[in-house]
Short mmCIF file of C-alpha atoms in Angstrom, two decimals:
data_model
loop_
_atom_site.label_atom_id
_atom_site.label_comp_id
_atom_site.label_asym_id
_atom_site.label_seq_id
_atom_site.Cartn_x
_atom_site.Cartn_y
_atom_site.Cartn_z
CA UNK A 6 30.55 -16.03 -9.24
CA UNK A 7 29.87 -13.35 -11.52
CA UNK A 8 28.06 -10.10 -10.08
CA UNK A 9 25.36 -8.04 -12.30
CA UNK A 10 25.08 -4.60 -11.28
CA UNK A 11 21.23 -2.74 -11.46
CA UNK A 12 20.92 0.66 -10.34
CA UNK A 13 19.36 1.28 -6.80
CA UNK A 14 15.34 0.61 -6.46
CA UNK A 15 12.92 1.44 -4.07
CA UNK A 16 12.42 -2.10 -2.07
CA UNK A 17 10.03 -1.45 1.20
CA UNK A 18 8.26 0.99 3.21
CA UNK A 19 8.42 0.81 7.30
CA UNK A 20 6.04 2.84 9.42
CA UNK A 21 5.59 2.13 13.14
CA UNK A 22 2.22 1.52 14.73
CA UNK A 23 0.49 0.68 18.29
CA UNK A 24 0.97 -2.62 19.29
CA UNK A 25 -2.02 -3.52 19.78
CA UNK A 26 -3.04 -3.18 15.81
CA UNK A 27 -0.17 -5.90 15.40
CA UNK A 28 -2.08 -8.50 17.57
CA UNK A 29 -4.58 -11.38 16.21
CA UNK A 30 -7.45 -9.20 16.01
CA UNK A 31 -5.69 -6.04 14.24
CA UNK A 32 -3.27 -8.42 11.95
CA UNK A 33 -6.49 -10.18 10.83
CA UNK A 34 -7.75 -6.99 9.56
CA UNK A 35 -4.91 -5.60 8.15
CA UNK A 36 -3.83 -8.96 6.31
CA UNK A 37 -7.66 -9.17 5.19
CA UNK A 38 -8.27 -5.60 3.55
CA UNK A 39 -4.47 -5.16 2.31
CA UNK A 40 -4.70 -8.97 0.78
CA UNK A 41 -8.05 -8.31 -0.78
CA UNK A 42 -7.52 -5.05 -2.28
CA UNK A 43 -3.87 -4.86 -3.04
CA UNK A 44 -2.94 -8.75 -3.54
CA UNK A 45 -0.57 -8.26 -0.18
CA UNK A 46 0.50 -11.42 1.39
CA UNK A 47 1.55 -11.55 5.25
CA UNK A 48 4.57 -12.88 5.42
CA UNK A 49 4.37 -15.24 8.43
CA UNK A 50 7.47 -16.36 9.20
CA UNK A 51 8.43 -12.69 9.81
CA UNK A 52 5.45 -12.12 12.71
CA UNK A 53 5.74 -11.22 15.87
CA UNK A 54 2.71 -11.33 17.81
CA UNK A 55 2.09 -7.20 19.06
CA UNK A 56 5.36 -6.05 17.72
CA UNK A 57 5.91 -7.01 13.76
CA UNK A 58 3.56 -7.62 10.45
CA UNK A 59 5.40 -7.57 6.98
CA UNK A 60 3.39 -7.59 3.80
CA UNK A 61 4.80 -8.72 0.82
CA UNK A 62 3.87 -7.03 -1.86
CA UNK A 63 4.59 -9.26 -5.17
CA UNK A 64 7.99 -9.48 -5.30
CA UNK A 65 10.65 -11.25 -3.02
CA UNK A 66 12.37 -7.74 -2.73
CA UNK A 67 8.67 -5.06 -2.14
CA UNK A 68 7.72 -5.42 0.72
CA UNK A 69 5.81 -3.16 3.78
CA UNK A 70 7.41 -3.34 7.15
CA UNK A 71 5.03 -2.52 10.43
CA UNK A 72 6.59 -2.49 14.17
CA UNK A 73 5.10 -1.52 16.91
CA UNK A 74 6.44 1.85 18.83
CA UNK A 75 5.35 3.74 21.80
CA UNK A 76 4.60 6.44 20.04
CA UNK A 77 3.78 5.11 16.65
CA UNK A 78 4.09 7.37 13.51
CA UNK A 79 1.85 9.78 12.80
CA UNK A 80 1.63 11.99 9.02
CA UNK A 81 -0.84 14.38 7.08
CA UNK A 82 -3.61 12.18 5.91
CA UNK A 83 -1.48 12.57 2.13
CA UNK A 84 1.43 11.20 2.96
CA UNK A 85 1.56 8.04 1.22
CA UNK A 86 4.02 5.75 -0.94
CA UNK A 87 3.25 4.51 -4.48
CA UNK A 88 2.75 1.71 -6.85
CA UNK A 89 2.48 1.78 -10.70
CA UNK A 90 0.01 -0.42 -12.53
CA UNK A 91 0.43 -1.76 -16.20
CA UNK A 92 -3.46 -0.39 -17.44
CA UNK A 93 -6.25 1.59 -15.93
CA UNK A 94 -8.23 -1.70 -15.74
CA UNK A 95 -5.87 -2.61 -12.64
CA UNK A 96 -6.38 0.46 -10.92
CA UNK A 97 -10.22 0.39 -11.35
CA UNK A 98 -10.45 -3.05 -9.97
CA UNK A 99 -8.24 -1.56 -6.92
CA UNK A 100 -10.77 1.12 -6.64
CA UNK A 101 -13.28 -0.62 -7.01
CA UNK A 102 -12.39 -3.61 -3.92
CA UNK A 103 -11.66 -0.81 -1.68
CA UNK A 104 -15.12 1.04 -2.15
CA UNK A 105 -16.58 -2.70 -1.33
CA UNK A 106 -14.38 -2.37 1.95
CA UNK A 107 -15.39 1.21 2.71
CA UNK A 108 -19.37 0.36 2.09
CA UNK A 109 -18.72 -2.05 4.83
CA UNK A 110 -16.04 -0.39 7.16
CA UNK A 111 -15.92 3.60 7.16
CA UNK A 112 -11.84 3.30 8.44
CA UNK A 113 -11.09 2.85 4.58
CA UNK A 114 -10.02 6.54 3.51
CA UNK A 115 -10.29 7.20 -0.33
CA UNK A 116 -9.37 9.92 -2.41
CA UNK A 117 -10.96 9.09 -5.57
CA UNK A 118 -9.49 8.70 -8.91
CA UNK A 119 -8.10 11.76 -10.99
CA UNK A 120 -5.87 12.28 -14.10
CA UNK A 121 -2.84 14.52 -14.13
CA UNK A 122 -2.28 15.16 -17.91
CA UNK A 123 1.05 16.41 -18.65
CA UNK A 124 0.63 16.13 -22.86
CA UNK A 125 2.72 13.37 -23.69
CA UNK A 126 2.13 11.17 -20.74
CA UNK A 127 -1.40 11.19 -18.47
CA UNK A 128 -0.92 9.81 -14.68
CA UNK A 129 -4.37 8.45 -13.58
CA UNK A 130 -3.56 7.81 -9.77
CA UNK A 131 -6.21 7.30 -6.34
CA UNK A 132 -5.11 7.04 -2.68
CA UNK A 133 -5.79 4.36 -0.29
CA UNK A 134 -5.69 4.39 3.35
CA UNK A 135 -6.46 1.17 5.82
CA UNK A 136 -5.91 1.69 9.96
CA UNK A 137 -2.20 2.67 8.52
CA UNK A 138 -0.65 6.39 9.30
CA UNK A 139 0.48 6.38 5.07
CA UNK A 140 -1.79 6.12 2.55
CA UNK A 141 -0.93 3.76 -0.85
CA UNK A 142 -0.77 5.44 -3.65
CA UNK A 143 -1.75 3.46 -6.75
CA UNK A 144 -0.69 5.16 -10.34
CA UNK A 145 -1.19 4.06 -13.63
CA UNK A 146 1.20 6.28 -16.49
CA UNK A 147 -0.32 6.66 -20.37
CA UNK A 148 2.10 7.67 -22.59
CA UNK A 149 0.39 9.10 -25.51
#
């Protein structure tokens, strides 16, 4: 059995919460916004009822790990982790389903879109936060 080397990647995220957000009521609504606006599947087989939710998140190997801790984590309302995007039409339809979700339910935290241009390469990015101590960070690079 041969072996292929790759250089280290980023592969998950883990953040503790209360348990209660990881019961039916609080998974439901998790799994519902994170699905709908980032593609995020719950990966059931990994659940535990008040004390675990993982997300996949399109790739066997990305995932977001959630546990429940006594106390759970708490950041600045920046602290976040990122995904990349192949064109700016992804990250305006991401935009765009989580305004839906914030006309409906004011818990959805945006900071709206903005471009960072650096010359040679422009990094259009917004922030995305759902009953979750980290935002998601969602960028999408033009190299000029």
């Amino acid at each position: 059995m041969s072996v292929t080397s790759r250089p280290p990647r980023f592969n998950h995220v883990a953040m503790s919460v209360p348990s209660s957000l990881l019961e039916s009521e609080g998974r439901a609504a998790l799994t519902a916004f994170y699905g709908d606006v980032f593609g995020w599947n719950e990966l059931d087989v990994m659940t535990i009822d008040g004390g675990r939710l993982v997300f996949g998140c399109h790739t066997v190997e990305q995932f977001v790990f959630l546990i429940a801790d006594d106390p759970p984590m708490s950041c600045p309302r920046l602290d976040h982790y990122g995904f990349s995007v192949g064109t700016e039409a992804e990250l305006d339809e991401i935009l765009a389903r989580a305004k839906a979700w914030q006309a409906r339910d004011d818990r959805v935290d945006i900071v709206d879109k903005k471009v960072d241009d650096h010359g040679m390469l422009a990094i259009t990015s917004i922030y995305v936060r759902y009953l979750l101590p980290m935002m998601v960070e969602i960028q999408w690079w033009d190299f000029k």
